[in-house]
Amino acid sequence: MKIFIVNTYDRGGAANSCKRLHLGLLSIGIKSNVLLRFKQNNWIKSFSFVQPAKTRSFFEKISNKLKRIRKELKLYSNKDISKDKELLFLKNRNKGFEMFSFPNSHFDIMQSEFYKESDIVNLHWVANFLDYQNFFKINNKPVVWTLHDMNPFSGGEHYEEKYLGIDEFGFPIKRQISEEEKRIAKENIEIKKQAISKVNNLTIVAPCQWLAEEARKSEVFINNKVICIPYGLDSEVFSPRDKKFSRELLNIPKDKRVILFVADSINNNRKGFVFLKKAFEKLANPDLVLCAIGNKNSALASIDNIYELGPIYDERLMSIAYSAADVFVIPSLMDNLPNTVLESLMCGTPVIGFSVGGIVDMIQHKKNGLLVKEISVQSLLETLQEFLEFENVFDSSEIRKNAVEKYDLKVQAYEYEKLFNSILHS
């Protein structure tokens, strides 16, 4: 059995999940190759995509390449924007939202030798890489599409966000969707529907029940089989470490209680950091510290008792950060099956989060963490206070044991093996 995995990047949450599945498949003897549009790391059996040369002039090739690079990096000139409706739409879109992608690209992943020799294509996060119309028109191989967000079946948004901002009372502000956003979304959904309408060899895999249900009721995947297989982690890498040693290594106070928060950017509206920030400030507890992992931000300077650890890319060092914390808080307003929650639970650290998306699949209230009743600063504050009062009710070894049973990498790999076999022998 040869599996052809496709992902745009090899860095980020979706990329980490993709890599872990790839390594899990290899570990149980399945032949797997990964095709990446942008390759920075050295995953085993992973390769950069090379578009076959076409008969174009040298200057045309350079010009097209520069256009793609500017679009990817959002380096738009006024001339570019005036000629490209997609660029104009992206430029005017609120910067607090998650990214938006269109269903077209200049790339043909079927030109890869790994595609040609594969038995099954496993698409992952393929925004700005997969061209829907070309791929689904020509491809004749079985496809398993592992969802990491809503983009494969949405009108372009990676998360169809309901809120934007926070009001004076600590509640999220309901988002207003413009007519232009509705029009663009409708056009993109039509393109996706037409591309997939005659496909009968496509299986959708969602890591959580929420995303699976969203896919099932979508216009794009309503006629496709949708199943749920959670992510997997290497339980040896994400393992509990000695708390005292972990805090010494990260220079975190040993005599304080530690709340951990992880996000690449605190400016990302969906990540909900502003709710945690306001709740933490209201606690005003000198015996409590907030540790933030991710890109440093000057906005954090106003918060007392905060430790910015910066971005951490090494997984073992991340396990030390989780082990150093008393609790991990994920204030996301919308999410799939966040790797950070899985990682924390695997390290035996309880988790607090809003009752949204796949977070409800992972947090068993009062067993391995606490679910916040509603999305508001006050509700999060009360939940943090509850945790601090009854912290000792959580059994780290039991949290770890249950996480390994559900989310160990081989659990996921064997589920995919069963799926692949059922497709090939149906």
Short mmCIF file of C-alpha atoms in Angstrom, two decimals:
data_model
loop_
_atom_site.label_atom_id
_atom_site.label_comp_id
_atom_site.label_asym_id
_atom_site.label_seq_id
_atom_site.Cartn_x
_atom_site.Cartn_y
_atom_site.Cartn_z
CA MET A 1 0.00 0.00 0.00
CA LYS A 2 1.43 3.36 -1.08
CA ILE A 3 -0.01 6.56 0.35
CA PHE A 4 0.57 9.96 -1.24
CA ILE A 5 0.15 12.73 1.37
CA VAL A 6 -0.20 16.35 0.21
CA ASN A 7 0.19 19.45 2.40
CA THR A 8 1.04 23.04 1.54
CA TYR A 9 3.49 23.70 4.39
CA ASP A 10 5.65 21.71 6.79
CA ARG A 11 5.25 24.21 9.65
CA GLY A 12 2.17 25.07 11.72
CA GLY A 13 -0.56 23.14 13.50
CA ALA A 14 -1.96 21.36 10.45
CA ALA A 15 1.55 20.53 9.25
CA ASN A 16 2.42 19.01 12.62
CA SER A 17 -0.69 16.84 12.49
CA CYS A 18 0.12 15.81 8.92
CA LYS A 19 3.70 14.92 9.86
CA ARG A 20 2.60 12.88 12.84
CA LEU A 21 0.20 10.79 10.77
CA HIS A 22 2.90 10.29 8.13
CA LEU A 23 5.38 9.07 10.76
CA GLY A 24 2.69 6.91 12.34
CA LEU A 25 1.97 5.21 9.02
CA LEU A 26 5.66 4.58 8.43
CA SER A 27 5.98 3.11 11.93
CA ILE A 28 3.39 0.41 11.15
CA GLY A 29 4.94 -0.49 7.81
CA ILE A 30 2.83 1.57 5.38
CA LYS A 31 4.71 3.26 2.53
CA SER A 32 4.01 6.98 2.76
CA ASN A 33 5.45 9.96 0.88
CA VAL A 34 4.64 13.63 1.55
CA LEU A 35 4.51 16.30 -1.14
CA LEU A 36 4.95 19.88 0.11
CA ARG A 37 4.65 23.16 -1.71
CA PHE A 38 6.90 24.90 0.83
CA LYS A 39 9.52 22.70 2.48
CA GLN A 40 11.66 24.00 5.35
CA ASN A 41 12.15 20.94 7.55
CA ASN A 42 13.67 17.54 6.95
CA TRP A 43 10.83 15.09 7.49
CA ILE A 44 11.72 11.62 6.34
CA LYS A 45 10.12 10.78 2.98
CA SER A 46 8.98 14.36 2.33
CA PHE A 47 9.61 16.24 -0.91
CA SER A 48 9.24 19.70 -2.43
CA PHE A 49 6.86 20.11 -5.32
CA VAL A 50 8.50 21.01 -8.63
CA GLN A 51 6.15 22.24 -11.32
CA PRO A 52 7.12 20.76 -14.69
CA ALA A 53 8.56 23.38 -17.03
CA LYS A 54 6.29 24.77 -19.74
CA THR A 55 7.27 26.46 -22.95
CA ARG A 56 7.30 30.01 -21.66
CA SER A 57 9.83 32.74 -22.08
CA PHE A 58 12.36 33.34 -19.32
CA PHE A 59 10.80 36.72 -18.47
CA GLU A 60 7.27 35.24 -18.35
CA LYS A 61 8.45 32.56 -15.93
CA ILE A 62 10.13 35.11 -13.66
CA SER A 63 7.11 37.42 -13.79
CA ASN A 64 4.66 34.63 -12.86
CA LYS A 65 6.90 33.42 -10.05
CA LEU A 66 7.16 36.93 -8.59
CA LYS A 67 3.38 37.33 -8.75
CA ARG A 68 2.89 34.10 -6.81
CA ILE A 69 5.46 35.09 -4.19
CA ARG A 70 3.89 38.55 -3.71
CA LYS A 71 0.46 36.99 -3.37
CA GLU A 72 1.68 34.44 -0.82
CA LEU A 73 3.49 37.07 1.26
CA LYS A 74 0.68 39.63 0.79
CA LEU A 75 3.13 42.12 -0.78
CA TYR A 76 0.59 43.75 -3.04
CA SER A 77 1.25 46.80 -5.15
CA ASN A 78 -1.59 49.13 -6.16
CA LYS A 79 -1.13 47.95 -9.74
CA ASP A 80 -1.49 44.30 -8.67
CA ILE A 81 -4.63 45.03 -6.68
CA SER A 82 -6.32 47.02 -9.44
CA LYS A 83 -5.91 44.06 -11.81
CA ASP A 84 -6.72 41.22 -9.41
CA LYS A 85 -10.13 41.02 -7.71
CA GLU A 86 -8.89 38.30 -5.36
CA LEU A 87 -6.06 40.50 -4.11
CA LEU A 88 -8.43 43.43 -3.64
CA PHE A 89 -10.79 41.27 -1.58
CA LEU A 90 -7.96 39.93 0.60
CA LYS A 91 -6.47 43.40 1.13
CA ASN A 92 -9.78 44.82 2.36
CA ARG A 93 -10.57 41.87 4.63
CA ASN A 94 -10.34 42.44 8.40
CA LYS A 95 -6.84 41.48 9.58
CA GLY A 96 -8.15 39.90 12.78
CA PHE A 97 -9.71 36.99 10.91
CA GLU A 98 -8.11 33.69 9.95
CA MET A 99 -6.81 33.47 6.39
CA PHE A 100 -9.06 33.17 3.34
CA SER A 101 -8.17 31.00 0.33
CA PHE A 102 -9.58 30.51 -3.12
CA PRO A 103 -10.13 27.06 -4.73
CA ASN A 104 -7.79 27.63 -7.65
CA SER A 105 -4.02 27.36 -8.07
CA HIS A 106 -1.36 27.16 -10.77
CA PHE A 107 -0.09 23.82 -9.53
CA ASP A 108 -0.80 20.28 -10.67
CA ILE A 109 0.07 17.80 -7.92
CA MET A 110 -0.69 14.92 -10.30
CA GLN A 111 2.60 15.65 -12.08
CA SER A 112 4.47 14.27 -9.08
CA GLU A 113 6.02 10.82 -9.50
CA PHE A 114 4.78 9.96 -6.00
CA TYR A 115 1.23 10.62 -7.14
CA LYS A 116 1.64 8.38 -10.16
CA GLU A 117 2.88 5.41 -8.12
CA SER A 118 0.44 5.81 -5.21
CA ASP A 119 -2.62 3.72 -4.36
CA ILE A 120 -4.41 6.42 -2.33
CA VAL A 121 -4.11 10.22 -2.25
CA ASN A 122 -4.37 11.69 1.25
CA LEU A 123 -5.00 15.44 1.02
CA HIS A 124 -4.41 17.53 4.14
CA TRP A 125 -4.13 21.35 4.39
CA VAL A 126 -3.79 22.15 0.69
CA ALA A 127 -4.85 25.81 0.43
CA ASN A 128 -3.13 27.65 -2.46
CA PHE A 129 -1.77 24.30 -3.65
CA LEU A 130 -4.68 22.14 -4.83
CA ASP A 131 -6.64 23.28 -7.90
CA TYR A 132 -10.14 21.85 -7.34
CA GLN A 133 -11.34 21.88 -10.93
CA ASN A 134 -8.24 20.41 -12.52
CA PHE A 135 -7.54 17.79 -9.84
CA PHE A 136 -11.03 16.35 -9.41
CA LYS A 137 -11.65 16.39 -13.16
CA ILE A 138 -8.60 14.27 -13.99
CA ASN A 139 -7.74 12.26 -10.85
CA ASN A 140 -8.86 8.62 -10.91
CA LYS A 141 -7.30 7.46 -7.65
CA PRO A 142 -9.17 7.09 -4.32
CA VAL A 143 -8.86 10.26 -2.23
CA VAL A 144 -8.97 10.61 1.54
CA TRP A 145 -9.17 14.24 2.59
CA THR A 146 -8.07 14.90 6.18
CA LEU A 147 -9.66 18.15 7.31
CA HIS A 148 -7.77 20.58 9.56
CA ASP A 149 -10.26 23.43 9.27
CA MET A 150 -13.38 24.42 7.33
CA ASN A 151 -11.71 25.71 4.15
CA PRO A 152 -12.14 22.58 1.97
CA PHE A 153 -15.94 23.00 2.12
CA SER A 154 -16.34 26.71 2.95
CA GLY A 155 -16.60 29.70 0.67
CA GLY A 156 -12.95 30.51 1.36
CA GLU A 157 -12.71 31.08 5.09
CA HIS A 158 -10.64 28.63 7.08
CA TYR A 159 -13.03 29.16 9.97
CA GLU A 160 -16.45 30.69 9.45
CA GLU A 161 -16.01 32.97 12.43
CA LYS A 162 -19.11 34.14 14.27
CA TYR A 163 -17.48 36.90 16.32
CA LEU A 164 -15.09 39.81 15.92
CA GLY A 165 -13.91 41.66 19.00
CA ILE A 166 -15.13 41.95 22.57
CA ASP A 167 -17.61 44.39 24.12
CA GLU A 168 -17.32 46.42 27.33
CA PHE A 169 -19.05 43.66 29.31
CA GLY A 170 -16.62 40.96 28.24
CA PHE A 171 -18.84 39.24 25.67
CA PRO A 172 -17.88 38.54 22.03
CA ILE A 173 -19.28 40.92 19.42
CA LYS A 174 -21.31 39.21 16.71
CA ARG A 175 -19.68 39.55 13.33
CA GLN A 176 -21.39 41.34 10.43
CA ILE A 177 -20.87 39.62 7.07
CA SER A 178 -20.75 41.99 4.11
CA GLU A 179 -22.54 41.44 0.80
CA GLU A 180 -19.16 41.19 -0.91
CA GLU A 181 -18.11 38.40 1.46
CA LYS A 182 -21.36 36.55 0.76
CA ARG A 183 -20.93 36.93 -3.01
CA ILE A 184 -17.33 35.69 -3.04
CA ALA A 185 -18.21 32.77 -0.76
CA LYS A 186 -21.11 31.73 -2.98
CA GLU A 187 -18.89 31.77 -6.09
CA ASN A 188 -16.21 29.66 -4.41
CA ILE A 189 -18.70 27.13 -3.08
CA GLU A 190 -20.15 26.73 -6.58
CA ILE A 191 -16.67 26.02 -7.96
CA LYS A 192 -16.06 23.40 -5.25
CA LYS A 193 -19.50 21.81 -5.69
CA GLN A 194 -19.09 21.49 -9.44
CA ALA A 195 -15.58 20.04 -9.08
CA ILE A 196 -16.67 17.38 -6.58
CA SER A 197 -20.24 16.68 -7.78
CA LYS A 198 -19.31 13.72 -9.98
CA VAL A 199 -16.58 12.30 -7.73
CA ASN A 200 -17.38 8.93 -6.14
CA ASN A 201 -13.97 8.01 -4.72
CA LEU A 202 -13.65 10.72 -2.04
CA THR A 203 -13.73 10.04 1.72
CA ILE A 204 -13.61 12.88 4.24
CA VAL A 205 -11.86 12.45 7.60
CA ALA A 206 -12.43 14.98 10.36
CA PRO A 207 -10.41 14.88 13.60
CA CYS A 208 -13.39 15.92 15.76
CA GLN A 209 -17.15 15.41 15.80
CA TRP A 210 -17.90 19.12 15.33
CA LEU A 211 -15.89 19.42 12.11
CA ALA A 212 -17.31 16.12 10.85
CA GLU A 213 -20.85 17.39 11.34
CA GLU A 214 -20.04 20.73 9.68
CA ALA A 215 -18.64 18.82 6.66
CA ARG A 216 -21.67 16.49 6.46
CA LYS A 217 -24.14 19.38 6.27
CA SER A 218 -22.03 21.50 3.89
CA GLU A 219 -23.08 22.02 0.28
CA VAL A 220 -19.72 20.71 -0.91
CA PHE A 221 -19.44 17.39 0.98
CA ILE A 222 -23.11 16.62 1.60
CA ASN A 223 -22.96 13.55 -0.68
CA ASN A 224 -19.58 12.25 0.49
CA LYS A 225 -18.74 9.80 3.25
CA VAL A 226 -17.50 11.66 6.35
CA ILE A 227 -15.88 9.84 9.29
CA CYS A 228 -14.07 10.95 12.44
CA ILE A 229 -10.51 9.88 13.33
CA PRO A 230 -8.79 11.99 16.03
CA TYR A 231 -5.20 13.18 15.73
CA GLY A 232 -2.38 11.16 17.24
CA LEU A 233 0.75 12.09 19.19
CA ASP A 234 4.03 10.39 20.02
CA SER A 235 3.37 9.52 23.67
CA GLU A 236 7.08 9.11 24.37
CA VAL A 237 7.88 12.65 23.23
CA PHE A 238 4.84 14.21 24.93
CA SER A 239 5.33 12.74 28.36
CA PRO A 240 5.17 14.21 31.89
CA ARG A 241 8.47 15.73 33.08
CA ASP A 242 9.51 16.64 36.59
CA LYS A 243 7.76 19.92 37.46
CA LYS A 244 10.62 21.37 39.50
CA PHE A 245 13.18 20.59 36.80
CA SER A 246 10.86 21.95 34.08
CA ARG A 247 10.44 25.27 35.87
CA GLU A 248 14.16 25.59 36.52
CA LEU A 249 14.90 24.98 32.87
CA LEU A 250 12.37 27.62 31.72
CA ASN A 251 13.18 30.06 34.54
CA ILE A 252 9.61 29.99 35.87
CA PRO A 253 9.01 30.64 39.61
CA LYS A 254 8.76 27.40 41.60
CA ASP A 255 6.52 28.86 44.31
CA LYS A 256 3.77 30.20 42.00
CA ARG A 257 0.83 28.57 40.28
CA VAL A 258 1.32 28.65 36.52
CA ILE A 259 -1.25 29.14 33.76
CA LEU A 260 0.03 28.28 30.27
CA PHE A 261 -1.22 29.80 27.00
CA VAL A 262 0.02 28.90 23.50
CA ALA A 263 -0.65 30.77 20.24
CA ASP A 264 1.44 31.93 17.30
CA SER A 265 -0.24 35.33 17.44
CA ILE A 266 -2.32 36.93 20.18
CA ASN A 267 -3.82 39.22 17.52
CA ASN A 268 -5.69 36.30 15.94
CA ASN A 269 -9.33 36.99 16.88
CA ARG A 270 -10.29 33.29 16.83
CA LYS A 271 -7.67 32.39 19.44
CA GLY A 272 -9.51 34.53 22.02
CA PHE A 273 -6.47 35.73 23.96
CA VAL A 274 -8.24 38.96 24.95
CA PHE A 275 -10.71 36.91 27.03
CA LEU A 276 -7.88 35.22 28.94
CA LYS A 277 -6.02 38.52 29.34
CA LYS A 278 -9.02 40.26 30.92
CA ALA A 279 -9.90 37.28 33.12
CA PHE A 280 -6.29 37.00 34.34
CA GLU A 281 -6.17 40.71 35.15
CA LYS A 282 -9.40 40.40 37.15
CA LEU A 283 -7.91 37.56 39.19
CA ALA A 284 -5.20 39.97 40.40
CA ASN A 285 -3.50 37.11 42.22
CA PRO A 286 0.21 37.73 43.04
CA ASP A 287 0.72 33.98 43.50
CA LEU A 288 -0.35 33.31 39.92
CA VAL A 289 1.73 33.70 36.75
CA LEU A 290 0.77 33.50 33.07
CA CYS A 291 3.28 31.88 30.73
CA ALA A 292 2.83 32.63 27.02
CA ILE A 293 4.40 30.57 24.23
CA GLY A 294 4.44 32.12 20.75
CA ASN A 295 5.67 35.22 19.00
CA LYS A 296 6.38 37.98 21.52
CA ASN A 297 4.07 40.97 21.52
CA SER A 298 4.41 44.41 23.12
CA ALA A 299 0.73 44.25 24.15
CA LEU A 300 1.69 41.72 26.82
CA ALA A 301 3.96 44.22 28.57
CA SER A 302 0.99 45.74 30.41
CA ILE A 303 0.16 42.45 32.16
CA ASP A 304 1.67 41.81 35.58
CA ASN A 305 3.13 38.39 36.36
CA ILE A 306 3.53 37.28 32.75
CA TYR A 307 6.44 35.25 31.39
CA GLU A 308 6.91 35.28 27.62
CA LEU A 309 8.75 32.13 26.59
CA GLY A 310 8.74 33.01 22.89
CA PRO A 311 8.12 30.47 20.13
CA ILE A 312 9.10 26.85 20.89
CA TYR A 313 9.48 24.45 17.96
CA ASP A 314 11.11 21.50 19.71
CA GLU A 315 8.46 19.00 20.83
CA ARG A 316 10.38 17.75 23.86
CA LEU A 317 10.87 21.30 25.07
CA MET A 318 7.13 21.83 24.60
CA SER A 319 6.48 18.82 26.83
CA ILE A 320 8.62 20.49 29.48
CA ALA A 321 6.53 23.67 29.19
CA TYR A 322 3.30 21.71 29.69
CA SER A 323 4.86 19.88 32.63
CA ALA A 324 5.90 23.17 34.23
CA ALA A 325 2.30 24.44 34.18
CA ASP A 326 -0.50 23.75 36.64
CA VAL A 327 -3.12 24.25 33.93
CA PHE A 328 -3.23 24.96 30.22
CA VAL A 329 -5.88 27.45 29.06
CA ILE A 330 -7.15 27.53 25.47
CA PRO A 331 -9.60 30.45 25.02
CA SER A 332 -10.34 29.71 21.33
CA LEU A 333 -13.73 30.93 20.13
CA MET A 334 -13.80 28.26 17.41
CA ASP A 335 -11.44 25.32 16.87
CA ASN A 336 -10.96 21.86 15.43
CA LEU A 337 -9.04 19.37 17.62
CA PRO A 338 -6.20 21.62 18.83
CA ASN A 339 -2.83 19.89 19.05
CA THR A 340 -2.02 21.98 22.10
CA VAL A 341 -4.85 20.41 24.11
CA LEU A 342 -3.76 16.90 23.13
CA GLU A 343 -0.16 17.72 24.02
CA SER A 344 -1.12 19.11 27.42
CA LEU A 345 -3.27 16.09 28.31
CA MET A 346 -0.55 13.71 27.16
CA CYS A 347 1.79 15.46 29.62
CA GLY A 348 -0.79 15.04 32.40
CA THR A 349 -1.66 18.75 32.64
CA PRO A 350 -5.38 19.64 32.92
CA VAL A 351 -6.99 21.99 30.38
CA ILE A 352 -9.55 24.81 30.59
CA GLY A 353 -11.40 25.89 27.45
CA PHE A 354 -14.65 27.19 26.04
CA SER A 355 -17.23 24.57 25.02
CA VAL A 356 -16.60 24.91 21.29
CA GLY A 357 -15.58 22.70 18.37
CA GLY A 358 -13.41 19.70 19.10
CA ILE A 359 -12.47 20.99 22.55
CA VAL A 360 -15.58 19.30 23.92
CA ASP A 361 -14.32 15.98 22.49
CA MET A 362 -11.16 16.23 24.56
CA ILE A 363 -12.03 17.87 27.87
CA GLN A 364 -13.99 15.67 30.26
CA HIS A 365 -15.37 18.21 32.71
CA LYS A 366 -13.81 17.85 36.18
CA LYS A 367 -11.81 14.78 35.08
CA ASN A 368 -9.05 16.18 32.89
CA GLY A 369 -10.00 19.85 32.94
CA LEU A 370 -12.91 22.27 32.97
CA LEU A 371 -15.25 23.44 30.23
CA VAL A 372 -16.25 27.10 30.43
CA LYS A 373 -20.05 27.53 30.34
CA GLU A 374 -20.20 30.45 27.91
CA ILE A 375 -17.86 32.61 25.87
CA SER A 376 -17.34 35.56 28.19
CA VAL A 377 -14.65 37.03 30.42
CA GLN A 378 -16.76 36.51 33.54
CA SER A 379 -17.43 32.85 32.81
CA LEU A 380 -13.73 32.20 32.14
CA LEU A 381 -12.82 34.07 35.32
CA GLU A 382 -15.21 31.94 37.39
CA THR A 383 -13.83 28.76 35.84
CA LEU A 384 -10.24 29.80 36.62
CA GLN A 385 -11.29 30.53 40.21
CA GLU A 386 -12.95 27.12 40.43
CA PHE A 387 -9.77 25.45 39.22
CA LEU A 388 -7.57 27.32 41.68
CA GLU A 389 -9.90 26.31 44.52
CA PHE A 390 -10.14 22.63 43.58
CA GLU A 391 -6.87 22.10 41.71
CA ASN A 392 -5.94 18.97 43.67
CA VAL A 393 -8.94 17.00 42.35
CA PHE A 394 -7.12 16.42 39.05
CA ASP A 395 -5.00 13.27 38.84
CA SER A 396 -2.09 13.89 36.46
CA SER A 397 -1.33 10.19 35.96
CA GLU A 398 -4.97 9.45 35.14
CA ILE A 399 -5.11 12.36 32.68
CA ARG A 400 -2.01 11.00 31.00
CA LYS A 401 -3.30 7.41 30.92
CA ASN A 402 -6.60 8.35 29.27
CA ALA A 403 -4.86 10.58 26.73
CA VAL A 404 -2.48 7.79 25.68
CA GLU A 405 -5.39 5.36 25.24
CA LYS A 406 -7.23 7.75 22.92
CA TYR A 407 -4.53 9.77 21.18
CA ASP A 408 -1.34 7.72 20.95
CA LEU A 409 0.09 7.94 17.44
CA LYS A 410 -0.40 4.25 16.67
CA VAL A 411 -4.10 4.44 17.56
CA GLN A 412 -4.52 6.98 14.76
CA ALA A 413 -2.24 5.12 12.34
CA TYR A 414 -4.15 1.84 12.70
CA GLU A 415 -7.48 3.62 12.18
CA TYR A 416 -6.17 5.07 8.93
CA GLU A 417 -4.79 1.67 7.90
CA LYS A 418 -8.28 0.17 8.38
CA LEU A 419 -9.78 2.98 6.32
CA PHE A 420 -7.23 2.61 3.51
CA ASN A 421 -7.75 -1.16 3.36
CA SER A 422 -11.52 -0.80 3.26
CA ILE A 423 -11.22 1.64 0.33
CA LEU A 424 -8.80 -0.54 -1.64
CA HIS A 425 -10.81 -3.73 -1.12
CA SER A 426 -14.31 -2.33 -1.58
#
